[in-house]
Amino acid sequence: MMNVLNRIAPLPAQKLLLGISLFFWCGTMHLYWQNNGGSGLSLPLNIMSWIYAVVLAAGASVLVPRQRWRITVPATGFTMGALILTLLCLLTPGVWQFEALLVAGALLGGVIVYLVAVQIPLAARSLTALLALLWGASAIECLAFVYQYWHLPGVEYWEFAWRRGTRPYGIFQQVNLLASFTACGVLLSVPLFLRLRDGYRIVIGMGLVLMGFVLHESQSQTGYLSVAVGEALLLLVFPAQRRTLLLLLLPLALGMATGAAARHFLSVATVDHLTTSHVRWTVLKTSLALFAERPWTGWGVGSFAAVFLERAGPLGLSSISHPHNELVLWLVEGGLVGLAGGLCFIASGFWLWLRGNRWRRACLVAALPVVIHMLTEYPVRQSTPHWLLLILLLRCADSPLKGVCMTLTSTSLIRGLALISFLVFTPLLLLSLRTQQQLTLAERQSAQWRLAEQLPVGGWLLATRYRFDVQMGYLQRYQRTRDARWLEAVRRWAPDYVRIHPDPNVSFTQILLALQQRDQVEAHRLAMRFYQAYPNDRRIPWLQDARRPFNQNME
């Protein structure tokens, strides 16, 4: 085994990259941890992904010889884009500052991983091995999808509840994320099939059948679009192998046909995409109108949900936290400055395409589903595996031999940042994972009253959620003791929370608290705001009942 590894990865940094990637992409990434949904660091998968990123960046920065450090034109563009967007995060108004700092951390963390990964030489065998690991991650997730789809024994491991209309989601808990991840696997199959021989090709063909089944049954427009555009580009990248590429579509089509038959016999519901398309068009128009009001630096990073609710709440769009397009999101939150940062990333991607050979272009095509997901779903930073998958595939498309040598100061700075990140964030992320599990358990048992009021170290990265649960614990304490001071604490906290994270449940609770404390004027004001922001909420008839005290007093 070691002899094989030495042939594939003769350098220590290459061994680290492949070894830790094997451990993560084909192992720990697929382990399910209890959670109550959400995105970002509320999901254990994202926390584990950042631990992988920190260990990879720190380990590689130590093992890569100093004289090999180079920076390429694309790496420079990615760094400039990240710095511009980070500056916007730092200039964000205080009310959204915490959310903005998390965004800045995701951007800078990704760029550091990219800069360090560029220093690791990827010869033909090590490149093929890394692509095979990423393809294997996609195949494993497809197996999880099939297991959930057929509701086989032990499916409760994922806490997946089968019901008509439910689409399996693998480890991602969101079907479009799984579809874009699967599409990456489909597109990776082509360069791997061309680079490998014999039994490996049989495995790839079987994997394509499996991925075709998953793509069809995920019923994701993002997945369909990614594969269609990607396959067309691959035909341009490999013109001499077009016959082979067209033949590879046969197992993919076989998998889709199998999915169609399975859906028919299981009577699985077909998802209606027309309604969501209309909603997205409305969201886009409203977002562009918000951009037009503050075109230069935007409303502030992390502000979208709040400012969008003020405009689109009366339209019934009261639970939109992003515009389903990363560029539009930066336009609203960062204005033209945010757009400039995004264009740095886009320009660097085009540079990679123009200067790359066919294998490097194939890696770019394999990354396309993640990019399409960014432009049709939600920000890629909310799913760390997708963010890291994009970074690694961009690295595979880059060539450090075409870069220029960095100064000793720059090299030392990046090394230092990587090592500091390892020493600081690895224990912090592990503590965050522990705190996340504690919060999940407390939420499921309605035992938030047991949480310590003081924010623990493990709650620093989960501060918003932790403080939310503490406030819910105050309500539970009031129900047990009838001590009004707990209600007053929640009443002081709620206004700032809904400014950052619009939540109809918290807004409705504010009304109930005002009623409980016999503040009819405040209850009426909050009720009027609730009508405007959440016109379709099922609790509005209760609020409008003439028997409500604030309705009687205000008539």
Coordinates of C-alpha atoms in Angstrom, one line a residue:
M1 CA 0.0 0.0 0.0
M2 CA 2.8 2.4 0.9
N3 CA 4.6 1.6 -2.4
V4 CA 1.5 2.6 -4.3
L5 CA 1.2 5.8 -2.3
N6 CA 4.8 6.6 -2.9
R7 CA 4.4 6.2 -6.7
I8 CA 1.2 8.3 -6.7
A9 CA 2.5 11.0 -4.2
P10 CA 6.2 11.0 -3.8
L11 CA 6.3 14.3 -1.9
P12 CA 5.2 14.7 1.7
A13 CA 2.8 17.5 0.9
Q14 CA 1.2 15.3 -1.8
K15 CA 0.8 12.4 0.7
L16 CA -0.9 14.8 3.2
L17 CA -3.3 16.1 0.6
L18 CA -4.3 12.7 -0.6
G19 CA -4.4 11.1 2.8
I20 CA -6.4 13.7 4.6
S21 CA -8.7 14.1 1.5
L22 CA -9.3 10.3 1.5
F23 CA -10.2 10.5 5.2
F24 CA -12.6 13.4 4.7
W25 CA -14.2 13.1 1.2
C26 CA -14.6 9.3 1.4
G27 CA -15.1 9.0 5.2
T28 CA -16.0 11.6 7.8
M29 CA -17.9 13.8 5.4
H30 CA -20.7 11.1 5.1
L31 CA -21.1 10.6 8.9
Y32 CA -24.4 12.0 10.1
W33 CA -24.6 14.1 13.3
Q34 CA -27.8 15.0 15.0
N35 CA -29.0 18.5 14.1
N36 CA -32.1 20.6 13.7
G37 CA -31.4 21.8 10.2
G38 CA -30.3 25.3 9.1
S39 CA -27.1 26.2 7.3
G40 CA -23.6 27.4 8.0
L41 CA -22.1 26.3 11.3
S42 CA -25.5 25.1 12.6
L43 CA -24.7 22.0 10.6
P44 CA -22.1 19.6 11.9
L45 CA -21.1 18.7 8.4
N46 CA -19.9 22.3 7.8
I47 CA -18.0 22.3 11.1
M48 CA -16.2 19.0 10.2
S49 CA -15.5 20.4 6.7
W50 CA -13.7 23.5 8.2
I51 CA -11.7 21.3 10.5
Y52 CA -10.5 19.4 7.3
A53 CA -9.7 22.7 5.6
V54 CA -7.7 24.0 8.6
V55 CA -5.7 20.8 9.0
L56 CA -5.0 20.6 5.3
A57 CA -3.8 24.3 5.1
A58 CA -1.6 24.1 8.2
G59 CA -0.1 20.7 7.4
A60 CA 0.7 21.5 3.8
S61 CA 2.2 24.9 4.7
V62 CA 4.7 23.1 6.9
L63 CA 5.5 20.3 4.5
V64 CA 5.9 22.4 1.3
P65 CA 9.5 23.6 0.9
R66 CA 9.8 27.4 1.2
Q67 CA 11.5 27.8 -2.2
R68 CA 8.5 26.2 -4.0
W69 CA 6.1 28.9 -2.9
R70 CA 4.6 30.7 -6.0
I71 CA 1.5 32.7 -6.7
T72 CA -0.4 32.5 -10.0
V73 CA -2.5 35.1 -11.7
P74 CA -5.8 33.3 -10.8
A75 CA -4.6 33.0 -7.1
T76 CA -3.9 36.8 -7.1
G77 CA -7.4 37.5 -8.5
F78 CA -9.1 35.2 -5.9
T79 CA -7.1 36.9 -3.2
M80 CA -8.0 40.4 -4.4
G81 CA -11.7 39.5 -4.6
A82 CA -11.7 38.0 -1.1
L83 CA -9.9 41.1 0.3
I84 CA -12.4 43.5 -1.3
L85 CA -15.4 41.5 0.0
T86 CA -13.7 41.2 3.4
L87 CA -13.4 45.0 3.5
L88 CA -17.1 45.3 2.9
C89 CA -17.7 42.9 5.8
L90 CA -15.6 45.0 8.1
L91 CA -17.5 48.1 7.1
T92 CA -20.9 46.5 7.7
P93 CA -23.2 48.3 10.2
G94 CA -22.9 47.0 13.8
V95 CA -26.3 45.3 13.8
W96 CA -25.1 42.8 11.2
Q97 CA -21.4 42.8 12.1
F98 CA -21.4 39.3 13.6
E99 CA -22.9 37.7 10.5
A100 CA -20.5 39.7 8.3
L101 CA -17.5 38.5 10.2
L102 CA -18.5 34.9 9.6
V103 CA -18.8 35.6 5.9
A104 CA -15.3 37.2 6.0
G105 CA -13.9 34.2 7.7
A106 CA -15.3 31.8 5.1
L107 CA -13.8 33.9 2.3
L108 CA -10.4 34.3 3.8
G109 CA -10.3 30.7 4.9
G110 CA -11.1 29.5 1.4
V111 CA -8.4 31.7 -0.1
I112 CA -5.8 30.5 2.3
V113 CA -6.6 26.9 1.5
Y114 CA -6.3 27.7 -2.2
L115 CA -2.9 29.6 -1.8
V116 CA -1.5 26.7 0.2
A117 CA -2.9 24.0 -2.2
V118 CA -1.3 25.8 -5.2
Q119 CA 2.1 25.1 -3.6
I120 CA 1.5 21.3 -3.7
P121 CA 2.6 20.0 -7.1
L122 CA 0.1 17.8 -8.7
A123 CA 1.7 15.5 -11.3
A124 CA -0.5 13.2 -13.5
R125 CA -0.9 10.4 -11.0
S126 CA -1.6 12.6 -7.9
L127 CA -4.0 14.8 -10.0
T128 CA -5.9 11.7 -11.1
A129 CA -6.0 10.3 -7.5
L130 CA -7.4 13.6 -6.1
L131 CA -10.1 13.7 -8.8
A132 CA -10.9 10.1 -8.1
L133 CA -11.4 10.9 -4.4
L134 CA -13.8 13.7 -5.2
W135 CA -15.7 11.4 -7.6
G136 CA -15.8 8.8 -4.9
A137 CA -17.4 11.3 -2.5
S138 CA -20.1 11.9 -5.0
A139 CA -20.7 8.2 -5.6
I140 CA -21.0 7.6 -1.8
E141 CA -23.6 10.3 -1.5
C142 CA -25.5 8.7 -4.4
L143 CA -25.5 5.4 -2.5
A144 CA -26.9 7.2 0.5
F145 CA -29.6 8.7 -1.7
V146 CA -30.6 5.3 -3.0
Y147 CA -30.7 3.9 0.5
Q148 CA -33.0 6.7 1.6
Y149 CA -35.1 6.4 -1.6
W150 CA -35.9 2.8 -1.0
H151 CA -36.3 3.3 2.7
L152 CA -34.1 0.3 3.5
P153 CA -33.5 -0.9 7.1
G154 CA -31.5 1.5 9.1
V155 CA -32.5 4.6 7.2
E156 CA -33.3 6.2 10.5
Y157 CA -29.6 6.8 10.8
W158 CA -30.1 10.0 8.8
E159 CA -33.3 10.8 10.6
F160 CA -34.9 10.6 7.2
A161 CA -38.7 10.3 7.4
W162 CA -40.2 8.8 4.2
R163 CA -43.4 10.3 3.1
R164 CA -45.0 11.0 -0.3
G165 CA -43.3 13.9 -2.0
T166 CA -40.2 13.8 0.1
R167 CA -37.0 13.7 -1.9
P168 CA -33.9 12.1 -0.3
Y169 CA -31.0 14.4 0.3
G170 CA -28.1 12.2 1.4
I171 CA -25.9 13.9 4.0
F172 CA -26.7 17.4 2.8
Q173 CA -30.3 17.6 4.0
Q174 CA -31.2 19.8 1.0
V175 CA -31.9 18.1 -2.3
N176 CA -30.5 20.8 -4.6
L177 CA -27.1 20.6 -2.7
L178 CA -27.1 16.8 -3.3
A179 CA -28.0 17.3 -7.0
S180 CA -25.2 19.8 -7.7
F181 CA -22.7 17.6 -5.8
T182 CA -23.9 14.6 -8.0
A183 CA -23.5 16.7 -11.1
C184 CA -19.9 17.3 -10.2
G185 CA -19.4 13.6 -10.0
V186 CA -21.0 13.1 -13.4
L187 CA -18.7 15.6 -15.0
L188 CA -15.6 14.2 -13.2
S189 CA -16.4 10.8 -14.7
V190 CA -15.3 12.0 -18.2
P191 CA -11.7 13.0 -17.4
L192 CA -11.3 10.0 -15.1
F193 CA -12.6 7.6 -17.8
L194 CA -10.1 9.0 -20.3
R195 CA -7.2 8.8 -17.8
L196 CA -7.9 5.4 -16.4
R197 CA -8.2 1.9 -18.0
D198 CA -9.7 -1.6 -17.6
G199 CA -11.6 -2.2 -14.4
Y200 CA -11.6 1.4 -13.4
R201 CA -13.7 2.2 -16.4
I202 CA -16.3 -0.4 -15.4
V203 CA -16.6 1.2 -12.0
I204 CA -17.0 4.6 -13.6
G205 CA -19.8 3.3 -15.9
M206 CA -21.6 1.7 -12.9
G207 CA -21.2 5.0 -11.1
L208 CA -22.8 6.9 -14.0
V209 CA -25.9 4.7 -13.8
L210 CA -26.2 5.4 -10.1
M211 CA -25.7 9.1 -10.6
G212 CA -28.2 9.2 -13.5
F213 CA -30.8 7.7 -11.1
V214 CA -30.1 10.2 -8.4
L215 CA -30.2 13.2 -10.8
H216 CA -33.5 12.1 -12.2
E217 CA -35.1 11.4 -8.8
S218 CA -33.7 14.5 -7.1
Q219 CA -35.9 16.5 -9.6
S220 CA -33.5 19.4 -9.3
Q221 CA -33.4 22.0 -12.1
T222 CA -30.0 22.9 -10.9
G223 CA -28.7 19.4 -11.4
Y224 CA -30.2 19.0 -14.9
L225 CA -28.8 22.4 -16.0
S226 CA -25.3 21.6 -14.6
V227 CA -25.0 18.3 -16.4
A228 CA -26.4 19.6 -19.7
V229 CA -24.1 22.6 -19.9
G230 CA -21.1 20.6 -18.5
E231 CA -21.5 17.8 -21.0
A232 CA -21.7 20.3 -23.9
L233 CA -18.5 22.0 -22.7
L234 CA -16.7 18.6 -22.4
L235 CA -17.5 17.8 -26.0
L236 CA -15.7 21.0 -26.9
V237 CA -12.7 20.3 -24.5
F238 CA -12.2 16.7 -25.9
P239 CA -13.2 17.0 -29.6
A240 CA -11.2 13.8 -30.5
Q241 CA -13.0 11.7 -27.9
R242 CA -16.5 12.9 -28.8
R243 CA -17.6 9.3 -29.6
T244 CA -16.4 8.1 -26.2
L245 CA -18.2 11.0 -24.5
L246 CA -21.4 10.3 -26.3
L247 CA -21.2 6.6 -25.3
L248 CA -20.7 7.6 -21.7
L249 CA -24.2 9.3 -21.8
L250 CA -25.7 5.8 -22.2
P251 CA -25.2 4.6 -18.6
L252 CA -26.3 8.1 -17.4
A253 CA -29.5 7.8 -19.5
L254 CA -30.0 4.2 -18.2
G255 CA -29.9 5.5 -14.7
M256 CA -32.4 8.2 -15.5
A257 CA -34.7 5.7 -17.2
T258 CA -34.5 3.5 -14.1
G259 CA -35.4 6.5 -11.9
A260 CA -38.4 7.2 -14.1
A261 CA -39.7 3.6 -13.8
A262 CA -39.1 3.6 -10.0
R263 CA -41.0 6.9 -9.6
H264 CA -43.9 5.5 -11.6
F265 CA -44.2 2.3 -9.5
L266 CA -43.7 4.0 -6.2
S267 CA -46.1 6.8 -7.1
V268 CA -43.5 9.4 -6.0
A269 CA -44.8 12.9 -6.5
T270 CA -43.4 15.1 -9.3
V271 CA -42.2 18.5 -8.1
D272 CA -43.9 21.6 -9.7
H273 CA -41.1 24.1 -10.6
L274 CA -43.4 26.7 -12.1
T275 CA -44.4 28.3 -8.8
T276 CA -40.8 28.5 -7.6
S277 CA -39.8 30.1 -10.9
H278 CA -42.4 32.9 -10.5
V279 CA -41.2 33.5 -6.9
R280 CA -37.6 33.8 -8.0
W281 CA -38.5 36.3 -10.7
T282 CA -40.2 38.5 -8.0
V283 CA -37.3 38.1 -5.7
L284 CA -34.9 39.2 -8.4
K285 CA -36.9 42.3 -9.3
T286 CA -37.1 43.4 -5.7
S287 CA -33.4 42.7 -5.1
L288 CA -32.5 44.9 -8.1
A289 CA -34.7 47.7 -6.7
L290 CA -32.9 47.5 -3.4
F291 CA -29.5 47.7 -5.2
A292 CA -30.7 50.8 -7.1
E293 CA -31.3 52.5 -3.8
R294 CA -27.8 52.0 -2.5
P295 CA -25.7 51.2 -5.5
W296 CA -22.2 51.8 -4.2
T297 CA -21.6 49.9 -1.0
G298 CA -25.0 48.3 -0.5
W299 CA -27.0 47.8 2.6
G300 CA -24.4 45.8 4.6
V301 CA -23.2 42.2 4.6
G302 CA -25.8 40.0 6.3
S303 CA -28.6 42.6 5.9
F304 CA -30.5 41.0 3.0
A305 CA -33.2 39.1 4.9
A306 CA -34.2 42.2 7.0
V307 CA -34.2 44.8 4.2
F308 CA -35.9 42.4 1.8
L309 CA -38.7 41.7 4.3
E310 CA -39.5 45.4 4.5
R311 CA -40.1 45.6 0.8
A312 CA -41.5 42.2 -0.1
G313 CA -43.4 41.3 3.1
P314 CA -46.6 42.7 1.8
L315 CA -46.2 40.6 -1.4
G316 CA -46.2 37.4 0.8
L317 CA -42.5 36.8 0.4
S318 CA -41.6 36.9 4.1
S319 CA -39.1 34.0 4.5
I320 CA -36.5 34.9 1.9
S321 CA -33.0 35.1 3.3
H322 CA -31.1 35.3 0.0
P323 CA -32.0 36.1 -3.6
H324 CA -30.9 32.6 -5.0
N325 CA -28.0 34.2 -6.8
E326 CA -24.7 35.0 -5.2
L327 CA -23.9 37.9 -7.5
V328 CA -27.3 39.6 -6.8
L329 CA -26.7 39.0 -3.1
W330 CA -23.4 40.9 -3.2
L331 CA -25.1 43.6 -5.3
V332 CA -27.7 44.2 -2.6
E333 CA -25.4 43.8 0.4
G334 CA -22.2 45.3 -1.1
G335 CA -23.3 47.4 -4.1
L336 CA -20.9 47.9 -7.0
V337 CA -17.9 47.3 -4.6
G338 CA -19.3 43.8 -3.9
L339 CA -19.8 43.2 -7.6
A340 CA -16.2 44.2 -8.2
G341 CA -15.1 41.6 -5.7
G342 CA -17.2 39.0 -7.3
L343 CA -15.9 39.9 -10.8
C344 CA -12.3 39.3 -9.5
F345 CA -13.3 35.6 -8.9
I346 CA -15.1 35.4 -12.3
A347 CA -12.1 36.9 -14.2
S348 CA -9.7 34.5 -12.5
G349 CA -11.9 31.6 -13.6
F350 CA -11.9 32.8 -17.2
W351 CA -8.1 33.2 -17.0
L352 CA -7.8 29.5 -15.9
W353 CA -10.0 28.5 -18.9
L354 CA -8.0 30.5 -21.5
R355 CA -4.6 29.4 -20.3
G356 CA -5.4 25.8 -19.4
N357 CA -4.9 22.6 -21.4
R358 CA -7.7 20.1 -21.9
W359 CA -7.3 18.4 -18.6
R360 CA -7.3 21.6 -16.6
R361 CA -10.3 22.8 -18.5
A362 CA -12.1 19.5 -17.7
C363 CA -11.5 20.3 -14.0
L364 CA -13.1 23.7 -14.5
V365 CA -16.1 22.0 -16.1
A366 CA -16.4 19.7 -13.2
A367 CA -16.6 22.7 -10.9
L368 CA -19.3 24.2 -13.0
P369 CA -22.3 22.7 -11.0
V370 CA -21.1 24.5 -7.9
V371 CA -20.9 27.8 -9.8
I372 CA -24.4 27.2 -11.2
H373 CA -25.6 26.4 -7.8
M374 CA -24.3 29.7 -6.6
L375 CA -26.2 31.5 -9.3
T376 CA -29.5 29.6 -8.9
E377 CA -29.7 28.5 -5.2
Y378 CA -28.0 30.0 -2.2
P379 CA -24.4 31.3 -1.3
V380 CA -21.8 28.6 -1.6
R381 CA -20.3 29.5 1.8
Q382 CA -23.5 28.1 3.5
S383 CA -22.3 24.6 2.4
T384 CA -18.7 24.2 3.2
P385 CA -18.2 20.9 1.3
H386 CA -19.3 22.6 -1.9
W387 CA -17.0 25.6 -1.1
L388 CA -14.0 23.3 -0.6
L389 CA -14.9 21.2 -3.6
L390 CA -14.9 24.3 -5.7
I391 CA -11.5 25.4 -4.3
L392 CA -9.9 22.0 -5.0
L393 CA -11.2 21.8 -8.5
L394 CA -10.0 25.3 -9.2
R395 CA -6.6 24.3 -7.8
C396 CA -6.5 21.3 -10.2
A397 CA -7.1 23.7 -13.0
D398 CA -4.3 26.0 -12.0
S399 CA -0.6 25.6 -12.7
P400 CA 1.9 26.8 -10.2
L401 CA 4.7 26.5 -12.7
K402 CA 3.2 29.5 -14.5
G403 CA 3.3 31.6 -11.3
V404 CA 5.9 34.0 -10.0
C405 CA 7.9 33.4 -6.8
M406 CA 6.5 35.1 -3.7
T407 CA 8.6 37.3 -1.5
L408 CA 9.9 35.7 1.7
T409 CA 7.6 38.1 3.7
S410 CA 4.5 37.0 1.8
T411 CA 5.4 33.3 2.2
S412 CA 6.0 33.7 5.9
L413 CA 2.7 35.6 6.3
I414 CA 0.7 32.8 4.6
R415 CA 2.5 30.1 6.6
G416 CA 1.9 32.0 9.8
L417 CA -1.8 32.5 9.0
A418 CA -2.3 28.8 8.2
L419 CA -0.5 27.8 11.5
I420 CA -2.4 30.3 13.6
S421 CA -5.7 29.1 12.0
F422 CA -4.8 25.5 13.0
L423 CA -3.8 26.4 16.6
V424 CA -6.8 28.7 17.1
F425 CA -9.6 27.3 15.0
T426 CA -9.2 23.5 15.3
P427 CA -9.9 23.5 19.1
L428 CA -12.6 26.2 18.6
L429 CA -14.3 24.2 15.9
L430 CA -14.2 21.0 18.0
L431 CA -15.8 22.9 20.9
S432 CA -18.3 24.4 18.5
L433 CA -19.3 20.9 17.4
R434 CA -19.7 19.9 21.0
T435 CA -21.9 22.9 21.7
Q436 CA -23.9 22.3 18.5
Q437 CA -24.7 18.8 19.7
Q438 CA -25.7 20.2 23.2
L439 CA -28.0 22.8 21.6
T440 CA -29.6 20.2 19.4
L441 CA -30.3 18.0 22.4
A442 CA -31.7 20.9 24.4
E443 CA -33.9 22.0 21.6
R444 CA -35.3 18.6 21.1
Q445 CA -36.0 18.1 24.8
S446 CA -37.3 21.6 25.3
A447 CA -34.7 22.0 27.9
Q448 CA -33.1 25.3 26.9
W449 CA -33.6 26.5 30.5
R450 CA -30.7 24.4 31.5
L451 CA -28.2 26.4 29.3
A452 CA -25.8 28.7 30.9
E453 CA -26.6 32.3 30.3
Q454 CA -22.9 33.2 29.7
L455 CA -21.8 32.4 26.2
P456 CA -19.2 29.5 26.4
V457 CA -16.1 29.4 24.2
G458 CA -17.7 26.7 22.1
G459 CA -20.6 29.0 21.4
W460 CA -18.6 31.9 20.0
L461 CA -19.2 30.7 16.4
L462 CA -22.8 29.9 17.2
A463 CA -23.5 33.0 19.2
T464 CA -26.8 33.9 17.5
R465 CA -28.3 30.4 17.9
Y466 CA -27.0 30.0 21.4
R467 CA -28.5 33.3 22.6
F468 CA -31.8 32.4 20.9
D469 CA -31.9 29.2 22.8
V470 CA -31.1 31.0 26.1
Q471 CA -34.1 33.3 25.4
M472 CA -36.3 30.3 24.8
G473 CA -35.1 29.0 28.1
Y474 CA -36.2 32.2 29.8
L475 CA -39.7 31.6 28.4
Q476 CA -39.6 28.1 29.8
R477 CA -38.5 29.4 33.2
Y478 CA -41.4 31.8 33.2
Q479 CA -43.8 29.0 32.5
R480 CA -42.3 27.2 35.6
T481 CA -42.0 30.1 38.0
R482 CA -44.4 32.8 36.6
D483 CA -41.6 35.3 37.4
A484 CA -42.2 38.3 35.1
R485 CA -38.5 39.2 34.9
W486 CA -37.9 36.4 32.5
L487 CA -40.5 37.9 30.1
E488 CA -38.9 41.3 30.4
A489 CA -35.5 39.8 29.4
V490 CA -37.0 38.2 26.2
R491 CA -38.9 41.5 25.4
R492 CA -35.6 43.4 25.5
W493 CA -33.8 40.8 23.3
A494 CA -36.5 40.3 20.6
P495 CA -36.4 43.6 18.7
D496 CA -32.6 43.4 17.9
Y497 CA -33.0 39.7 16.9
V498 CA -35.8 40.3 14.4
R499 CA -33.8 43.2 12.9
I500 CA -31.1 40.6 12.0
H501 CA -33.0 37.4 11.6
P502 CA -36.7 38.1 10.6
D503 CA -38.7 35.4 12.3
P504 CA -42.5 35.4 12.4
N505 CA -42.5 33.2 15.5
V506 CA -40.4 35.7 17.5
S507 CA -42.4 38.6 16.1
F508 CA -45.7 36.9 17.2
T509 CA -44.1 36.2 20.6
Q510 CA -43.4 40.0 21.0
I511 CA -47.1 40.6 20.6
L512 CA -48.0 38.0 23.2
L513 CA -45.4 39.5 25.6
A514 CA -46.9 43.0 25.2
L515 CA -50.4 41.6 25.9
Q516 CA -49.1 39.7 28.9
Q517 CA -47.7 42.9 30.3
R518 CA -50.9 44.8 29.4
D519 CA -49.1 47.2 27.0
Q520 CA -52.0 47.6 24.6
V521 CA -50.3 50.4 22.5
E522 CA -47.2 48.3 21.9
A523 CA -49.2 45.2 21.1
H524 CA -51.3 47.1 18.5
R525 CA -48.1 48.5 16.9
L526 CA -46.5 45.1 16.8
A527 CA -49.7 43.5 15.4
M528 CA -49.9 46.1 12.6
R529 CA -46.3 45.5 11.7
F530 CA -47.0 41.7 11.8
Y531 CA -49.9 42.1 9.3
Q532 CA -47.6 44.0 6.9
A533 CA -44.6 41.7 7.1
Y534 CA -46.4 38.3 7.2
P535 CA -49.8 38.8 5.4
N536 CA -50.2 35.0 4.9
D537 CA -49.5 33.9 8.4
R538 CA -52.1 31.6 9.8
R539 CA -52.2 33.5 13.1
I540 CA -53.5 36.7 11.6
P541 CA -57.2 35.8 12.1
W542 CA -56.5 35.3 15.8
L543 CA -54.8 38.7 16.0
Q544 CA -57.7 40.4 14.1
D545 CA -60.4 39.0 16.4
A546 CA -62.3 41.9 17.8
R547 CA -62.1 40.3 21.2
R548 CA -58.4 41.0 21.4
P549 CA -57.8 43.9 23.9
F550 CA -55.7 46.0 21.7
N551 CA -58.2 45.8 18.9
Q552 CA -61.0 47.1 21.2
N553 CA -58.9 49.9 22.5
M554 CA -57.7 51.1 19.1
E555 CA -61.0 51.1 17.3

